[in-house]
Coordinates of C-alpha atoms and ligand atoms in Angstrom, one line a residue:
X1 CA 182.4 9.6 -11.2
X2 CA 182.0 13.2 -11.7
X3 CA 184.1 15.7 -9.7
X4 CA 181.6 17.5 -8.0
X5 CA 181.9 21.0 -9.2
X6 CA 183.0 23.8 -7.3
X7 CA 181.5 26.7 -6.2
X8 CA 181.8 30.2 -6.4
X9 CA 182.6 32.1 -2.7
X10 CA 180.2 35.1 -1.9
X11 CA 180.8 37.9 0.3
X12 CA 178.3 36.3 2.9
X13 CA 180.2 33.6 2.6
X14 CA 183.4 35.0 3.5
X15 CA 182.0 36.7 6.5
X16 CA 181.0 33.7 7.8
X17 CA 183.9 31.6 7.7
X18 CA 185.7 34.1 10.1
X19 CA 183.3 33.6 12.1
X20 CA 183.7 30.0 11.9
X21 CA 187.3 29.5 12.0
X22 CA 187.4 28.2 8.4
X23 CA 190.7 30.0 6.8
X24 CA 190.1 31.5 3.2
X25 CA 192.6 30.4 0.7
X26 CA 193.7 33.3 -1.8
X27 CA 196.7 32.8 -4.6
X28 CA 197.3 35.3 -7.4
X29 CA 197.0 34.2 -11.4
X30 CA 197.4 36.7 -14.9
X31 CA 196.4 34.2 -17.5
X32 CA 194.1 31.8 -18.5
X33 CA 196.5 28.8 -18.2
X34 CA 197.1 29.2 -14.7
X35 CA 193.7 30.6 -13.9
X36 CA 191.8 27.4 -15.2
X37 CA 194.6 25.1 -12.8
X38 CA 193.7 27.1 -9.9
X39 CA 189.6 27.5 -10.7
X40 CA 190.0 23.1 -10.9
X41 CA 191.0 22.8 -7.2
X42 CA 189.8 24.2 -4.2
X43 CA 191.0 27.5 -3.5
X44 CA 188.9 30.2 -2.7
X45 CA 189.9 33.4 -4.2
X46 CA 192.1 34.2 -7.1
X47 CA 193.6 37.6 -7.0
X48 CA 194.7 39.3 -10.4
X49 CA 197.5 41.0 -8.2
X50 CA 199.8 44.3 -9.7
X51 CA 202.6 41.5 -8.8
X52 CA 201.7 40.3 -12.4
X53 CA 203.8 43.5 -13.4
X54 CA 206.7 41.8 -12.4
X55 CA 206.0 37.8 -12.4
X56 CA 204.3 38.2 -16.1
X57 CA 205.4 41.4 -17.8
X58 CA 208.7 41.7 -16.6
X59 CA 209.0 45.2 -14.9
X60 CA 211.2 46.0 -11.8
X61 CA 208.6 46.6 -9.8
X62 CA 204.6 47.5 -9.7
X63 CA 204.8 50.7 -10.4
X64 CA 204.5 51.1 -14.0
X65 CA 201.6 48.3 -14.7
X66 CA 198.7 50.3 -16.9
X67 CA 194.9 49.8 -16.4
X68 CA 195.3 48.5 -19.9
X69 CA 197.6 45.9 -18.9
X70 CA 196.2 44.4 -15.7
X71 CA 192.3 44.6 -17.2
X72 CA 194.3 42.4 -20.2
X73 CA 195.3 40.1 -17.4
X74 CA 192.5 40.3 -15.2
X75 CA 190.1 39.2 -18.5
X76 CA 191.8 36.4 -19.4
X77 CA 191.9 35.0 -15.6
X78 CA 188.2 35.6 -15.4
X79 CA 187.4 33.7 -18.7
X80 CA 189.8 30.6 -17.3
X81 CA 188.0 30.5 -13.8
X82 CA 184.9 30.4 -13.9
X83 CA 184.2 29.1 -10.3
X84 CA 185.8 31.2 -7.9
X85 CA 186.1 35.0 -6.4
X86 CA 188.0 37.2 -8.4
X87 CA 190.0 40.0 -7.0
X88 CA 191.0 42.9 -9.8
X89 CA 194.8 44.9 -8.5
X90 CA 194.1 48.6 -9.0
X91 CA 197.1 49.3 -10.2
X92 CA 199.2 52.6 -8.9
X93 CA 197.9 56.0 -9.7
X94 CA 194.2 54.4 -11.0
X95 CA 192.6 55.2 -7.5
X96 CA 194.8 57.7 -5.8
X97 CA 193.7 60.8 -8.4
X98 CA 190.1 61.6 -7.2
X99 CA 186.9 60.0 -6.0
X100 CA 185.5 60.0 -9.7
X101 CA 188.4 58.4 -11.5
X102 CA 188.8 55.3 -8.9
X103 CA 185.2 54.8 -9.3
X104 CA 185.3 54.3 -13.0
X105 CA 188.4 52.2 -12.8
X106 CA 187.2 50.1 -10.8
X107 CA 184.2 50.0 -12.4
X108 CA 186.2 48.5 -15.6
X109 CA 187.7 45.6 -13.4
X110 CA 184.1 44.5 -13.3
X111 CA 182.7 45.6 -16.6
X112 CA 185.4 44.7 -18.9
X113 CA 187.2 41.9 -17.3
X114 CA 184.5 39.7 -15.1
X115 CA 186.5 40.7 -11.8
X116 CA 183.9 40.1 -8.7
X117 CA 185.9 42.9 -6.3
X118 CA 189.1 45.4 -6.6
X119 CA 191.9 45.5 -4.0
X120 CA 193.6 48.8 -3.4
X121 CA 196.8 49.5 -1.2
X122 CA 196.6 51.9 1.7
X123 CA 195.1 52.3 5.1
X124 CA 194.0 55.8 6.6
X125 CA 195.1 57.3 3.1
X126 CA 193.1 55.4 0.6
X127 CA 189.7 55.0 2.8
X128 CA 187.9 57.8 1.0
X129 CA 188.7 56.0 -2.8
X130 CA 187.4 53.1 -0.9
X131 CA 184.0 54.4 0.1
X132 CA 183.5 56.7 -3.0
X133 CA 183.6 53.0 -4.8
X134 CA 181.8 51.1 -2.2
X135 CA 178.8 53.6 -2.5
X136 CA 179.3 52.7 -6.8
X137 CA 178.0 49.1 -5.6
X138 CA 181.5 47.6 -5.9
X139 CA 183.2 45.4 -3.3
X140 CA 186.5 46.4 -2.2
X141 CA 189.0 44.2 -0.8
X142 CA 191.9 46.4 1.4
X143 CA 195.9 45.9 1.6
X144 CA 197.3 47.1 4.5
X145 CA 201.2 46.7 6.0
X146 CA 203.7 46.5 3.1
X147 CA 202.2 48.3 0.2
X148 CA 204.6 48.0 -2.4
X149 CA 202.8 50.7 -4.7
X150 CA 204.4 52.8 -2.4
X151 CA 207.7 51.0 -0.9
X152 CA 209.9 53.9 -2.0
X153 CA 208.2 56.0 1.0
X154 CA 208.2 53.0 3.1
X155 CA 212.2 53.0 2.9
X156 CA 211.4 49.7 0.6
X157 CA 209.8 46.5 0.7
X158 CA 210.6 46.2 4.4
X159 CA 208.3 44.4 8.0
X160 CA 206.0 47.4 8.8
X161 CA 204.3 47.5 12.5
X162 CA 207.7 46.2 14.4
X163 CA 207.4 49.7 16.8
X164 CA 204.4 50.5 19.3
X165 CA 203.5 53.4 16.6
X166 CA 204.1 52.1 13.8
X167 CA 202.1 48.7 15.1
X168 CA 199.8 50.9 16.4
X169 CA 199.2 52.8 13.0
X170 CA 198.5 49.2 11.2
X171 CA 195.4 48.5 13.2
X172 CA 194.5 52.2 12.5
X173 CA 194.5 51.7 8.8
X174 CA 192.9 48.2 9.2
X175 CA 189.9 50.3 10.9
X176 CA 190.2 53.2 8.7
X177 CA 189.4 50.3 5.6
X178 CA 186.5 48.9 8.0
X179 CA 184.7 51.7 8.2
X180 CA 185.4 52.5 4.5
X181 CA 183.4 49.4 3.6
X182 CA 185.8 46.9 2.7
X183 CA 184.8 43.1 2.6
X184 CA 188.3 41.9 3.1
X185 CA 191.8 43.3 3.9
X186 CA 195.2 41.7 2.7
X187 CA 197.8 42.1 5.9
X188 CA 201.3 41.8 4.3
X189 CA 204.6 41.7 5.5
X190 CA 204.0 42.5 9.8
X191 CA 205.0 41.0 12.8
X192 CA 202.4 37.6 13.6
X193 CA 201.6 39.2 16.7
X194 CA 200.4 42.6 14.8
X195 CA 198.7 40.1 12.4
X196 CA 196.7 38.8 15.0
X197 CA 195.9 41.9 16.7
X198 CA 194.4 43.4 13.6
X199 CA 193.1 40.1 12.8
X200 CA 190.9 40.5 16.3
X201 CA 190.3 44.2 15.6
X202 CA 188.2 44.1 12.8
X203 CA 184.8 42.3 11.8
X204 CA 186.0 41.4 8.1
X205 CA 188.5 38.7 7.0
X206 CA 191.8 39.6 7.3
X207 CA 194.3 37.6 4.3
X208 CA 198.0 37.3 5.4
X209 CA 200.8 37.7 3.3
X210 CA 203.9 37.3 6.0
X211 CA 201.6 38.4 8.6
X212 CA 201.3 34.9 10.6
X213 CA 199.2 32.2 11.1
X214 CA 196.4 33.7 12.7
X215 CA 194.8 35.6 9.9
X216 CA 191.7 34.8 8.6
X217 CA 193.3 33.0 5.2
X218 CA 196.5 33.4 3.2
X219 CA 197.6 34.8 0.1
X220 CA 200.6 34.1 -2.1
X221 CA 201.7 34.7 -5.3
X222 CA 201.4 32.1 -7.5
X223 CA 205.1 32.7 -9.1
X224 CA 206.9 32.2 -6.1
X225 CA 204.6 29.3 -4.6
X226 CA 205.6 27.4 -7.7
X227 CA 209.0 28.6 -8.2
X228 CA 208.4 30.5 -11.8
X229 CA 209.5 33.5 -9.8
X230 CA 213.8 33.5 -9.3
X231 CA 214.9 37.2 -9.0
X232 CA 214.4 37.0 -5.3
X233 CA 212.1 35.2 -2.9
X234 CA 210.4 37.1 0.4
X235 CA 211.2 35.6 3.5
X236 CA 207.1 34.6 4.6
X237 CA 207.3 32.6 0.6
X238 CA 207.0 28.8 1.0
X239 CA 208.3 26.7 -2.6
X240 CA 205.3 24.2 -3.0
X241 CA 207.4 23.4 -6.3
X242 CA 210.1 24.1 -8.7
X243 CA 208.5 24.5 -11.7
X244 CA 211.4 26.6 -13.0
X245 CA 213.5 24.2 -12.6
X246 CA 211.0 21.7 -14.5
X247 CA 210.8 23.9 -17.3
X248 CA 214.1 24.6 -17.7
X249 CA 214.9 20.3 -17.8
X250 CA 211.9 19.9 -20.4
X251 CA 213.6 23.2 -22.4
X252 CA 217.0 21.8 -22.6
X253 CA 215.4 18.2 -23.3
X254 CA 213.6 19.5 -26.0
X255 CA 216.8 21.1 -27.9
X256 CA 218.7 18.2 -27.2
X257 CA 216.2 15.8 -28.9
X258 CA 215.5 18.2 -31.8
X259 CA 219.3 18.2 -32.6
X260 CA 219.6 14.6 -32.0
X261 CA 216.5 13.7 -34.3
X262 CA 214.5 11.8 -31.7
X263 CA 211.6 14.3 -31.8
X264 CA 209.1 14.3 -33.7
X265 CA 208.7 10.7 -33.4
X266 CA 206.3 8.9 -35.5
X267 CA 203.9 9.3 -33.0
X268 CA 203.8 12.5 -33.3
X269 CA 203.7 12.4 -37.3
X270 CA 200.7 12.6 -39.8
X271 CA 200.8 9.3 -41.7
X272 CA 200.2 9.4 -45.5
X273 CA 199.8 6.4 -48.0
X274 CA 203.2 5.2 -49.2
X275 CA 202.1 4.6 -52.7
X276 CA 200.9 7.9 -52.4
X277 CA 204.1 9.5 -50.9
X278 CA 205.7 7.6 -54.0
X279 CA 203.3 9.1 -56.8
X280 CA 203.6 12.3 -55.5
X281 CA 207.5 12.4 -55.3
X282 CA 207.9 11.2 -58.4
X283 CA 205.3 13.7 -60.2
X284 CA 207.3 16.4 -58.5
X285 CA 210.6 15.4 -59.9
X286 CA 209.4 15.1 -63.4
X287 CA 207.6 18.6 -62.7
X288 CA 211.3 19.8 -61.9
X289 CA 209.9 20.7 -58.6
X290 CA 212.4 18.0 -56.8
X291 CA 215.4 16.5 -57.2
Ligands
LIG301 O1 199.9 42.1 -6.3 C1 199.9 41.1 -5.5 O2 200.2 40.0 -5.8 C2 199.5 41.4 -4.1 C3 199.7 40.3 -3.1 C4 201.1 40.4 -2.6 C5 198.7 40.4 -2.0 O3 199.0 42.5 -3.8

Protein backbone atom coordinates (compact mmCIF):
# COMPACT_ATOMS: atom_id res chain seq x y z
CA UNK A 1 0.00 0.00 0.00
CA UNK A 2 0.90 3.47 -0.84
CA UNK A 3 1.95 5.99 1.93
CA UNK A 4 -0.60 8.49 1.61
CA UNK A 5 1.20 11.58 0.56
CA UNK A 6 1.65 14.47 2.57
CA UNK A 7 0.55 17.76 2.42
CA UNK A 8 1.74 21.02 2.25
CA UNK A 9 0.66 23.45 5.45
CA UNK A 10 -0.92 26.84 4.50
CA UNK A 11 -1.15 29.91 6.45
CA UNK A 12 -4.91 29.25 7.13
CA UNK A 13 -3.92 26.28 8.19
CA UNK A 14 -1.52 27.36 10.73
CA UNK A 15 -3.98 29.79 12.20
CA UNK A 16 -6.29 27.26 12.78
CA UNK A 17 -4.39 24.78 14.60
CA UNK A 18 -3.79 27.41 17.46
CA UNK A 19 -6.97 27.65 17.54
CA UNK A 20 -7.41 24.06 17.89
CA UNK A 21 -4.76 23.08 20.15
CA UNK A 22 -2.92 21.05 17.48
CA UNK A 23 0.98 22.06 18.08
CA UNK A 24 3.04 22.87 14.75
CA UNK A 25 6.15 20.94 14.36
CA UNK A 26 9.11 23.03 12.88
CA UNK A 27 12.95 21.56 12.47
CA UNK A 28 15.62 23.39 10.43
CA UNK A 29 17.44 21.62 7.17
CA UNK A 30 20.39 23.27 4.49
CA UNK A 31 20.52 20.54 2.00
CA UNK A 32 18.69 18.38 -0.09
CA UNK A 33 19.63 15.13 1.81
CA UNK A 34 18.20 16.10 4.88
CA UNK A 35 15.43 18.14 3.36
CA UNK A 36 13.95 15.09 1.46
CA UNK A 37 14.20 12.86 5.16
CA UNK A 38 12.26 15.50 6.77
CA UNK A 39 9.64 16.34 3.74
CA UNK A 40 9.01 11.99 4.02
CA UNK A 41 7.61 12.32 7.62
CA UNK A 42 5.24 14.45 9.13
CA UNK A 43 6.55 17.60 10.24
CA UNK A 44 5.11 20.65 9.45
CA UNK A 45 7.57 23.26 8.65
CA UNK A 46 11.07 23.16 7.63
CA UNK A 47 13.06 26.26 8.41
CA UNK A 48 16.28 27.13 6.29
CA UNK A 49 17.63 28.74 9.63
CA UNK A 50 21.06 31.22 9.60
CA UNK A 51 22.05 28.27 12.21
CA UNK A 52 23.16 26.56 8.89
CA UNK A 53 26.10 29.20 9.15
CA UNK A 54 27.42 27.29 11.80
CA UNK A 55 25.91 23.53 11.54
CA UNK A 56 26.83 23.42 7.59
CA UNK A 57 29.42 26.07 6.69
CA UNK A 58 31.37 26.05 9.66
CA UNK A 59 31.43 29.72 10.98
CA UNK A 60 31.60 30.71 14.74
CA UNK A 61 28.51 32.12 14.68
CA UNK A 62 25.58 33.65 12.33
CA UNK A 63 26.88 36.52 11.66
CA UNK A 64 28.85 36.33 8.62
CA UNK A 65 26.34 33.91 6.47
CA UNK A 66 25.77 35.88 2.86
CA UNK A 67 22.44 36.08 0.96
CA UNK A 68 24.41 34.08 -1.51
CA UNK A 69 25.03 31.36 0.88
CA UNK A 70 21.76 30.74 2.64
CA UNK A 71 19.58 31.26 -0.89
CA UNK A 72 22.38 28.26 -1.89
CA UNK A 73 20.96 26.37 1.07
CA UNK A 74 17.55 27.44 1.03
CA UNK A 75 17.29 26.11 -2.91
CA UNK A 76 18.50 22.95 -2.44
CA UNK A 77 16.09 22.35 0.76
CA UNK A 78 13.17 23.58 -1.39
CA UNK A 79 13.99 21.23 -4.40
CA UNK A 80 14.35 18.11 -1.66
CA UNK A 81 10.90 18.90 0.08
CA UNK A 82 8.53 19.31 -1.92
CA UNK A 83 5.58 18.84 0.59
CA UNK A 84 5.99 21.08 3.35
CA UNK A 85 6.23 25.05 4.52
CA UNK A 86 9.37 26.46 3.91
CA UNK A 87 10.85 29.16 6.09
CA UNK A 88 13.87 31.27 4.29
CA UNK A 89 16.55 32.85 7.48
CA UNK A 90 17.21 36.42 6.49
CA UNK A 91 20.43 36.47 7.21
CA UNK A 92 22.15 39.59 9.40
CA UNK A 93 22.40 42.89 7.77
CA UNK A 94 19.88 41.69 4.55
CA UNK A 95 16.78 43.35 6.32
CA UNK A 96 18.10 45.78 8.83
CA UNK A 97 19.50 48.43 5.90
CA UNK A 98 16.18 50.02 4.65
CA UNK A 99 12.61 49.19 3.82
CA UNK A 100 13.59 48.69 -0.01
CA UNK A 101 16.60 46.36 0.38
CA UNK A 102 14.63 43.79 2.87
CA UNK A 103 11.94 43.81 0.42
CA UNK A 104 14.09 42.57 -2.40
CA UNK A 105 15.86 40.12 -0.23
CA UNK A 106 13.26 38.57 0.75
CA UNK A 107 11.79 38.63 -2.35
CA UNK A 108 14.78 36.32 -3.56
CA UNK A 109 13.99 33.68 -0.73
CA UNK A 110 10.96 33.21 -2.76
CA UNK A 111 12.01 33.87 -6.25
CA UNK A 112 15.21 32.07 -6.43
CA UNK A 113 14.99 29.47 -3.88
CA UNK A 114 11.13 28.14 -3.66
CA UNK A 115 10.97 29.44 0.09
CA UNK A 116 7.02 29.84 0.99
CA UNK A 117 7.94 32.72 3.99
CA UNK A 118 11.12 34.55 5.53
CA UNK A 119 11.88 34.76 9.28
CA UNK A 120 13.65 37.81 10.52
CA UNK A 121 15.02 38.37 14.21
CA UNK A 122 13.85 41.34 16.23
CA UNK A 123 10.76 42.57 18.03
CA UNK A 124 9.85 46.42 18.36
CA UNK A 125 13.11 47.09 16.11
CA UNK A 126 12.56 45.06 13.04
CA UNK A 127 8.51 45.62 12.75
CA UNK A 128 8.83 48.25 10.09
CA UNK A 129 11.19 45.64 7.67
CA UNK A 130 8.42 43.41 8.51
CA UNK A 131 5.49 45.41 7.26
CA UNK A 132 7.47 47.05 4.31
CA UNK A 133 7.71 43.14 3.16
CA UNK A 134 4.29 42.04 4.21
CA UNK A 135 2.71 44.96 2.09
CA UNK A 136 5.35 43.10 -0.96
CA UNK A 137 2.83 40.12 -0.61
CA UNK A 138 5.36 38.03 1.38
CA UNK A 139 4.66 36.16 4.56
CA UNK A 140 6.89 36.84 7.43
CA UNK A 141 7.48 34.54 10.17
CA UNK A 142 8.96 36.64 13.46
CA UNK A 143 11.90 35.63 16.08
CA UNK A 144 11.59 37.08 19.17
CA UNK A 145 13.68 36.38 22.81
CA UNK A 146 17.22 35.26 22.01
CA UNK A 147 18.19 36.64 18.62
CA UNK A 148 21.47 35.53 18.06
CA UNK A 149 22.06 37.97 14.95
CA UNK A 150 22.50 40.21 17.69
CA UNK A 151 23.77 38.21 21.01
CA UNK A 152 26.83 40.52 21.29
CA UNK A 153 24.29 43.33 22.46
CA UNK A 154 22.34 40.87 24.36
CA UNK A 155 25.55 40.17 26.59
CA UNK A 156 25.43 36.74 24.46
CA UNK A 157 23.38 33.85 23.77
CA UNK A 158 21.79 34.19 27.24
CA UNK A 159 17.58 33.48 28.79
CA UNK A 160 16.02 36.88 27.86
CA UNK A 161 12.56 37.91 29.80
CA UNK A 162 13.77 36.53 33.38
CA UNK A 163 13.06 40.47 34.89
CA UNK A 164 9.45 42.15 35.06
CA UNK A 165 10.92 44.57 32.19
CA UNK A 166 12.73 42.67 30.44
CA UNK A 167 9.64 39.93 30.42
CA UNK A 168 7.61 42.70 29.89
CA UNK A 169 9.57 44.01 26.73
CA UNK A 170 9.21 40.27 25.13
CA UNK A 171 5.42 40.49 24.90
CA UNK A 172 5.98 44.07 23.52
CA UNK A 173 8.02 42.84 20.62
CA UNK A 174 5.68 39.75 20.21
CA UNK A 175 2.87 42.58 19.66
CA UNK A 176 5.08 44.91 17.89
CA UNK A 177 5.49 41.62 15.10
CA UNK A 178 1.57 41.17 15.38
CA UNK A 179 0.68 44.23 14.20
CA UNK A 180 3.57 44.22 11.67
CA UNK A 181 1.81 41.36 9.89
CA UNK A 182 3.61 38.32 10.86
CA UNK A 183 2.00 34.82 10.37
CA UNK A 184 4.13 33.19 12.97
CA UNK A 185 6.68 34.20 15.62
CA UNK A 186 9.72 31.85 16.83
CA UNK A 187 9.98 32.50 20.87
CA UNK A 188 13.62 31.35 21.79
CA UNK A 189 15.43 30.97 24.75
CA UNK A 190 12.67 32.65 27.68
CA UNK A 191 11.38 31.57 30.82
CA UNK A 192 8.08 28.83 30.13
CA UNK A 193 6.03 31.17 31.91
CA UNK A 194 6.99 34.21 29.57
CA UNK A 195 6.49 31.65 26.75
CA UNK A 196 3.03 31.16 27.70
CA UNK A 197 2.25 34.62 28.35
CA UNK A 198 3.16 35.70 24.86
CA UNK A 199 1.83 32.53 23.66
CA UNK A 200 -1.80 34.01 25.07
CA UNK A 201 -0.97 37.55 24.00
CA UNK A 202 -1.00 37.18 20.45
CA UNK A 203 -3.53 35.78 17.68
CA UNK A 204 -0.68 34.06 15.51
CA UNK A 205 1.23 30.79 16.41
CA UNK A 206 3.91 31.23 18.51
CA UNK A 207 7.04 28.34 17.82
CA UNK A 208 9.22 27.65 20.95
CA UNK A 209 12.77 27.20 20.98
CA UNK A 210 13.52 26.90 24.93
CA UNK A 211 10.49 28.85 25.55
CA UNK A 212 8.24 25.90 27.20
CA UNK A 213 5.72 23.63 26.48
CA UNK A 214 2.98 25.86 25.97
CA UNK A 215 3.80 27.41 22.64
CA UNK A 216 1.91 26.81 19.86
CA UNK A 217 4.67 24.23 18.20
CA UNK A 218 8.46 23.69 18.53
CA UNK A 219 11.37 24.29 16.63
CA UNK A 220 14.88 22.74 16.80
CA UNK A 221 17.68 22.52 14.80
CA UNK A 222 18.09 19.68 13.06
CA UNK A 223 22.12 19.35 14.02
CA UNK A 224 21.60 19.17 17.47
CA UNK A 225 18.30 17.01 17.53
CA UNK A 226 20.40 14.37 15.78
CA UNK A 227 23.65 14.96 17.34
CA UNK A 228 25.70 16.18 14.05
CA UNK A 229 26.14 19.29 16.06
CA UNK A 230 29.22 18.68 19.05
CA UNK A 231 30.78 22.18 19.71
CA UNK A 232 28.24 22.81 22.36
CA UNK A 233 24.60 21.90 23.03
CA UNK A 234 21.77 24.62 24.49
CA UNK A 235 20.21 23.60 27.51
CA UNK A 236 16.19 23.53 26.01
CA UNK A 237 18.17 20.71 23.07
CA UNK A 238 16.84 17.16 23.42
CA UNK A 239 19.35 14.32 21.45
CA UNK A 240 16.68 12.21 19.46
CA UNK A 241 20.03 10.52 18.12
CA UNK A 242 23.69 10.31 17.80
CA UNK A 243 24.20 10.32 14.50
CA UNK A 244 27.76 11.71 15.06
CA UNK A 245 28.59 9.10 16.80
CA UNK A 246 27.15 6.67 14.01
CA UNK A 247 29.18 8.33 11.45
CA UNK A 248 32.14 8.43 13.06
CA UNK A 249 31.83 4.15 13.78
CA UNK A 250 30.85 3.65 9.97
CA UNK A 251 34.09 6.19 9.10
CA UNK A 252 36.55 4.36 11.08
CA UNK A 253 34.86 0.90 9.83
CA UNK A 254 35.29 1.97 6.48
CA UNK A 255 39.27 2.66 6.86
CA UNK A 256 39.71 -0.35 8.73
CA UNK A 257 38.14 -2.56 6.07
CA UNK A 258 39.77 -0.72 3.17
CA UNK A 259 43.25 -1.50 4.79
CA UNK A 260 42.31 -4.87 5.68
CA UNK A 261 40.98 -5.69 2.08
CA UNK A 262 37.41 -6.75 3.03
CA UNK A 263 35.89 -3.87 1.02
CA UNK A 264 34.95 -3.83 -2.00
CA UNK A 265 33.60 -7.26 -1.81
CA UNK A 266 32.57 -9.02 -4.76
CA UNK A 267 29.30 -7.80 -4.32
CA UNK A 268 30.12 -4.67 -4.78
CA UNK A 269 32.39 -5.59 -8.04
CA UNK A 270 31.51 -5.38 -11.76
CA UNK A 271 31.88 -8.94 -13.04
CA UNK A 272 33.68 -9.53 -16.41
CA UNK A 273 34.05 -12.86 -18.44
CA UNK A 274 37.07 -14.71 -17.30
CA UNK A 275 38.13 -15.83 -20.67
CA UNK A 276 37.80 -12.37 -21.40
CA UNK A 277 39.87 -11.09 -18.37
CA UNK A 278 42.40 -13.74 -19.77
CA UNK A 279 42.49 -12.47 -23.56
CA UNK A 280 42.75 -9.19 -22.50
CA UNK A 281 45.72 -9.67 -19.99
CA UNK A 282 47.50 -11.41 -22.17
CA UNK A 283 47.16 -8.96 -25.33
CA UNK A 284 48.30 -6.36 -22.90
CA UNK A 285 51.48 -8.04 -21.95
CA UNK A 286 52.50 -8.86 -25.45
CA UNK A 287 51.56 -5.06 -26.20
CA UNK A 288 54.26 -4.33 -23.41
CA UNK A 289 51.50 -2.64 -21.64
CA UNK A 290 51.76 -5.29 -18.59
CA UNK A 291 53.99 -7.21 -17.02
O1 LIG B 1 18.61 29.78 12.50
C1 LIG B 1 17.93 29.02 13.19
O2 LIG B 1 18.09 27.81 13.19
C2 LIG B 1 16.88 29.61 14.02
C3 LIG B 1 16.22 28.71 15.02
C4 LIG B 1 17.02 28.70 16.25
C5 LIG B 1 14.82 29.10 15.26
O3 LIG B 1 16.61 30.76 13.92
Amino acid sequence: METPRKKKGTIPDFLERKRSGRRITMVTSYDYAFASLVDSVDIDMILVGDSGAMTTLGYKNTVPVTMVEMLIMARAVSIGAQNTFLVGDMPFLSYEVSGERAVENAGRFLKEAGMDAVKLEGGRRTAPAVQAIVRAGIPVMGHIGLTPQSASQLGGFRVQGKTMDSAQAVVEDALALQEAGVFAIVVEAVPAPVGKMITEAVGVPTIGIGAGPDCDGQVLVLHDMLGLFERFVPKFVKRYANLGAACRESLAQFAVEVREGAFPASEHCYPMDAEQARELREGLVRAGLLR
